[in-house]
Short mmCIF file of C-alpha atoms in Angstrom, two decimals:
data_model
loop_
_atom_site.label_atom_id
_atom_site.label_comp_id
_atom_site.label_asym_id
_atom_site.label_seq_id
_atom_site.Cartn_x
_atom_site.Cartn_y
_atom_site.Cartn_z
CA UNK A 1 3.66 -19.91 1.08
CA UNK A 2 1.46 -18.46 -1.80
CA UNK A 3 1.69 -15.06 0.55
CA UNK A 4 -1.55 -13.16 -0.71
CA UNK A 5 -3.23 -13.65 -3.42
CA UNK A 6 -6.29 -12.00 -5.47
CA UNK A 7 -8.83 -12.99 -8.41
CA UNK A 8 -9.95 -12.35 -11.10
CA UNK A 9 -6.56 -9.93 -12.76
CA UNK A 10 -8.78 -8.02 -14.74
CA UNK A 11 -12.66 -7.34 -14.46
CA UNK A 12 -14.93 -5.30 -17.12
CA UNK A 13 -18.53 -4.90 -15.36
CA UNK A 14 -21.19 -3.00 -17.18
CA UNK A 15 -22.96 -0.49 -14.27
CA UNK A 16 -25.50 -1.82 -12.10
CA UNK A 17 -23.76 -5.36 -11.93
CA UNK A 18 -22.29 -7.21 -8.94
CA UNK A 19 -19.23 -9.13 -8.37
CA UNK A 20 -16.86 -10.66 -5.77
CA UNK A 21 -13.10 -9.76 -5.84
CA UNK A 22 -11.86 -12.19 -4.09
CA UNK A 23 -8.76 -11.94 -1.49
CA UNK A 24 -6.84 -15.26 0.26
CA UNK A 25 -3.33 -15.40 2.64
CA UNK A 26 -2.02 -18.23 3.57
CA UNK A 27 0.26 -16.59 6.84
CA UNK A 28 -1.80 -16.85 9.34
CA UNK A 29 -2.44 -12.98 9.30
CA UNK A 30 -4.84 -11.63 11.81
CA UNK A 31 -5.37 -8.69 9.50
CA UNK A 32 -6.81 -8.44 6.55
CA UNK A 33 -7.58 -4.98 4.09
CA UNK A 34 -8.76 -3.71 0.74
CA UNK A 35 -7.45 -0.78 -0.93
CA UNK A 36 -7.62 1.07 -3.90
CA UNK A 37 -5.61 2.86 -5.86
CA UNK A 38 -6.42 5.82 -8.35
CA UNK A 39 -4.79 7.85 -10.77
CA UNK A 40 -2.85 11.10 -8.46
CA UNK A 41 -3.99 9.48 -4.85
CA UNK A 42 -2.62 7.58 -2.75
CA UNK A 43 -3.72 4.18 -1.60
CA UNK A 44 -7.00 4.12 0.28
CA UNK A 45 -8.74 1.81 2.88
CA UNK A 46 -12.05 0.52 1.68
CA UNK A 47 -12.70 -1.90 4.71
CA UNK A 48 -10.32 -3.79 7.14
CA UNK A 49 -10.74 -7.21 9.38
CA UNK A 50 -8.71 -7.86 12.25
CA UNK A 51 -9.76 -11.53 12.74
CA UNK A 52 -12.89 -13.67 11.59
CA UNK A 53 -15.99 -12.02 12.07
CA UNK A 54 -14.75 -8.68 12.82
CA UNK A 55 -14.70 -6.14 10.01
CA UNK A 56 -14.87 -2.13 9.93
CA UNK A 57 -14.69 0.46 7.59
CA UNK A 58 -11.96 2.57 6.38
CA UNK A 59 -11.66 5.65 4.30
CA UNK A 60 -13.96 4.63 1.36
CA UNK A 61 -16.52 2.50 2.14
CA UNK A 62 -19.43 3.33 0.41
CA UNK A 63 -20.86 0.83 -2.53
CA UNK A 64 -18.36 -2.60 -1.31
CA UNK A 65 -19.24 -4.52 1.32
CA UNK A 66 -17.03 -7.29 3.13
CA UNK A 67 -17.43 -10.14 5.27
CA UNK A 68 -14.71 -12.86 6.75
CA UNK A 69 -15.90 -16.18 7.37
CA UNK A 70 -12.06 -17.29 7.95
CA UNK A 71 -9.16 -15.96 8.43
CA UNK A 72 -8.06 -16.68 5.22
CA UNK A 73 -10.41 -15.21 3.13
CA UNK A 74 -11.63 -11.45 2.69
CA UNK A 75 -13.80 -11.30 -0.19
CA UNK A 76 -14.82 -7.42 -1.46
CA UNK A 77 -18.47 -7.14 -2.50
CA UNK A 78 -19.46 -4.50 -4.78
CA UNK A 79 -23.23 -4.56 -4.79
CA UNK A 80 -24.16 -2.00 -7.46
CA UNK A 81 -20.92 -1.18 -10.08
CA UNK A 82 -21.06 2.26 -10.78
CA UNK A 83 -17.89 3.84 -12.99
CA UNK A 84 -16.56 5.66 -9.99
CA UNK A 85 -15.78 2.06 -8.80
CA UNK A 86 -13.27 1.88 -11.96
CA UNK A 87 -10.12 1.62 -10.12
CA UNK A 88 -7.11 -0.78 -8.83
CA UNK A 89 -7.79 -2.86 -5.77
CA UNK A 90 -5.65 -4.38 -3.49
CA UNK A 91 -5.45 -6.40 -0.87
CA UNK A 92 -3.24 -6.58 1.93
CA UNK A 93 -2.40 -8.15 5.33
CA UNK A 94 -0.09 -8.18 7.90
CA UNK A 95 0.62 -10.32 11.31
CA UNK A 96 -1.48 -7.81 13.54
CA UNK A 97 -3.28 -4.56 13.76
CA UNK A 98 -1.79 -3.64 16.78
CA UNK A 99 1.70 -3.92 16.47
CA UNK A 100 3.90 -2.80 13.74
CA UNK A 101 4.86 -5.37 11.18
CA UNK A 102 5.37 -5.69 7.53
CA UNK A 103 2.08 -5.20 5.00
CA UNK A 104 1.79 -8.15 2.52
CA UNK A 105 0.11 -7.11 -0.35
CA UNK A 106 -1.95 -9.20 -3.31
CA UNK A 107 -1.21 -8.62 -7.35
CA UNK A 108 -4.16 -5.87 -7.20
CA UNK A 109 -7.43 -6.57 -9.28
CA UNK A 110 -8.20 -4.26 -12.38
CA UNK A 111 -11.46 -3.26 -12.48
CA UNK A 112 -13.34 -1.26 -15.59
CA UNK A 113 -16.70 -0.36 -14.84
CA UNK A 114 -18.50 0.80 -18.47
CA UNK B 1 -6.08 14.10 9.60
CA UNK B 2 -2.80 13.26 8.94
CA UNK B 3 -0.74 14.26 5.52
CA UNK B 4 1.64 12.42 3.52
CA UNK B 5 4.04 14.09 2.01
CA UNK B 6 6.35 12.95 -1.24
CA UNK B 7 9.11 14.89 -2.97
CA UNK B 8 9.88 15.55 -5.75
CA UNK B 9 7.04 13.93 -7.59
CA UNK B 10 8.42 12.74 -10.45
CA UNK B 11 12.52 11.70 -10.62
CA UNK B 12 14.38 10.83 -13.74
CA UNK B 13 18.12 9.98 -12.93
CA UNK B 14 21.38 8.41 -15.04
CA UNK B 15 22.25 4.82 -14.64
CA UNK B 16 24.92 4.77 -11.85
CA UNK B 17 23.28 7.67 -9.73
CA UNK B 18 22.63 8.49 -6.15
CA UNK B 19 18.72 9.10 -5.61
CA UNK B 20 16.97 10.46 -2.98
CA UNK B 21 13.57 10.32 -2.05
CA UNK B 22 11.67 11.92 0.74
CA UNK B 23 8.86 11.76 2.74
CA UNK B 24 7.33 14.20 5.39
CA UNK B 25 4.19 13.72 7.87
CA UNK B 26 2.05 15.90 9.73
CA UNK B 27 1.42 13.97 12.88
CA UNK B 28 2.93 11.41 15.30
CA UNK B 29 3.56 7.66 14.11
CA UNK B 30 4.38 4.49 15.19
CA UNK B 31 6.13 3.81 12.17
CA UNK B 32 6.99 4.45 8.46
CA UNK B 33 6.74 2.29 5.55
CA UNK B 34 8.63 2.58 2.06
CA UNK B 35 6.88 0.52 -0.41
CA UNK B 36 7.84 -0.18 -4.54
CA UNK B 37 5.17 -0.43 -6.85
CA UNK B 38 6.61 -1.56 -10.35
CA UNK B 39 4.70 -0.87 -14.00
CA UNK B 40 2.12 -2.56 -14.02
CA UNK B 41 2.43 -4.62 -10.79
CA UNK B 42 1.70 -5.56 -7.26
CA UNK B 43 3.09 -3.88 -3.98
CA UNK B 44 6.31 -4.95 -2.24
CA UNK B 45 7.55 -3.73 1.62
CA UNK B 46 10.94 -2.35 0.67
CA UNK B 47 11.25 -1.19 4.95
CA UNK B 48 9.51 -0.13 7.89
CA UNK B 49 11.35 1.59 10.53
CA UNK B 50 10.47 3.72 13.81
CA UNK B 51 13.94 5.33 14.03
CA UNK B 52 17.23 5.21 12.78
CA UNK B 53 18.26 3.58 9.49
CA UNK B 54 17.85 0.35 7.56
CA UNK B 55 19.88 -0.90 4.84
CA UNK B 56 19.18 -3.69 2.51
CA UNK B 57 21.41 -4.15 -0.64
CA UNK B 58 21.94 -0.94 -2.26
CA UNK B 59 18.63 0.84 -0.70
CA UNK B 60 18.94 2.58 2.70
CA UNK B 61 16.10 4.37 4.91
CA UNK B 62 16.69 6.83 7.49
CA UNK B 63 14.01 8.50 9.44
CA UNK B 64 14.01 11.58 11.80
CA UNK B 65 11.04 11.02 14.03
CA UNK B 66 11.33 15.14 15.60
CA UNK B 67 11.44 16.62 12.01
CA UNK B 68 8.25 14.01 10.90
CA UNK B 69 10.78 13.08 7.82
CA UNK B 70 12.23 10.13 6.30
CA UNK B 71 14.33 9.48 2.98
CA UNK B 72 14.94 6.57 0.65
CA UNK B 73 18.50 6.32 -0.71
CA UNK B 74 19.21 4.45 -3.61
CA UNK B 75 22.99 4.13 -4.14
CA UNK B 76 23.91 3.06 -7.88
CA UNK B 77 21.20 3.33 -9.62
CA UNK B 78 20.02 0.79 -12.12
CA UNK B 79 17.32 0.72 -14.58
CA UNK B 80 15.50 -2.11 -12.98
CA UNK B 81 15.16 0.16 -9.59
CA UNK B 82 12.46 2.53 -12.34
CA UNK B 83 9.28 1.89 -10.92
CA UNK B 84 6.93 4.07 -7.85
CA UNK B 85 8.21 4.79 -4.55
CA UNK B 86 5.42 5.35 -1.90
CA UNK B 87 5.43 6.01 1.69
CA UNK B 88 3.04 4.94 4.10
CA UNK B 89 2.81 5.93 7.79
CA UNK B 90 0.62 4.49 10.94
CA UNK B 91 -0.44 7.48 12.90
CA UNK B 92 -0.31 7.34 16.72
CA UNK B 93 -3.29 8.58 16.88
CA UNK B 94 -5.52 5.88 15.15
CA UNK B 95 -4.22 3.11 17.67
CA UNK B 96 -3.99 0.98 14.94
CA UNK B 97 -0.88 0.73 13.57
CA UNK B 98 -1.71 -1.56 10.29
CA UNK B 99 -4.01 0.93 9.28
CA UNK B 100 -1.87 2.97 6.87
CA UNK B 101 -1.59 6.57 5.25
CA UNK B 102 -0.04 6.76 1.97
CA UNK B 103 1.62 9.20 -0.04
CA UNK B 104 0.49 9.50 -3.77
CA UNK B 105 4.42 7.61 -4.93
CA UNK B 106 7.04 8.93 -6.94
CA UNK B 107 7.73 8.22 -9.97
CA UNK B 108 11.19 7.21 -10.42
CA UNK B 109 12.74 6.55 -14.05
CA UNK B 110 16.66 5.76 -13.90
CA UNK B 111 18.06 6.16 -18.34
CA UNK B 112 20.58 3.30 -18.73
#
């Protein structure tokens, strides 16, 4: 199993600009999230799936957008980069939402926003 | 909305050392995770436990679910263990117990 696994590594975007981070498991997981991570804070939830078709918000939604076609895939949308995007995402999964079991988490996606 | 708690922030220990790290939250949980985050790198599950104490290799867990506190234990410290410690609960309260509330991390250097 690849476990979970995110692309690009590294993203510069110049504001205004969209992109696609893109987020895959290959576990069967029935959910699916997107973090990110800042300098002096702690993780936080961006958006969460717990199966295709079903998504939500989390903490910090505002400017990304999400969709899941499959349960495989949770791409992150950001629609409009603005520098307050500039941060370290990560995706993560894990069997269930509703029962407590171990979080899988991607390689993280560096994004610079100029 | 619940707290996560990490102490000491910042943790620079001798090769060979006993660390402790610890971790205190506000409200009720369904369970607490203790996650390593090395230089640079991804995210790894190190435990997650409800009660009691885990062990794996030279790292232990314990949690005390009545005093909302749980500490990481790293007997014989090596410099390979340097990297951030972060602890994540899922609060009762949310019903959803993948949805997770981090602590910031601590920063843990160990000096060969």
């Amino acid at each position: 199993n690849a476990g979970v696994t995110q692309t690009p590594k590294f993203q510069v975007l110049k504001t205004g600009q969209s992109m696609t981070l893109q987020c895959a498991q290959d576990m069967n997981h029935e959910y699916m999230s997107w973090y990110r991570q800042d300098p002096g804070m702690g993780l936080r939830l961006i958006h969460y799936s717990v199966g295709a078709g079903i998504t939500d918000q989390g903490e910090v939604p505002n400017g990304y957008n999400v969709s899941r076609s499959t349960t495989e895939d949770f791409p992150l949308r950001l629609l409009s980069a603005a520098p307050s995007q500039t941060s370290v995402y990560f995706c993560a999964s894990s069997y269930s939402m509703h029962q407590n079991h171990e979080q899988y988490f991607g390689p993280g996606t560096r994004l610079t926003v100029t | 909305k619940n707290e996560v708690e990490q102490s000491p922030q910042n943790l620079t220990a001798q090769e060979g050392e006993f660390i402790t790290i610890n971790c205190s939250y506000s409200v009720g949980i369904s369970a607490l995770h203790w996650l390593q985050q090395h230089p640079g790198g991804g995210i790894v599950s190190l435990f997650m436990l409800s009660s009691g104490k885990k062990k794996h290799g030279r790292l232990i867990a314990t949690i005390n679910i009545q005093e909302k506190h749980s500490s990481l234990h790293i007997t014989a410290s090596h410099p390979r263990d340097s990297a951030v410690y972060i602890c994540a609960v899922s609060p009762l309260l949310t019903g959803a117990n993948s949805k997770l509330t981090f602590g910031k991390g601590i920063t843990l250097s160990v000096r060969p």
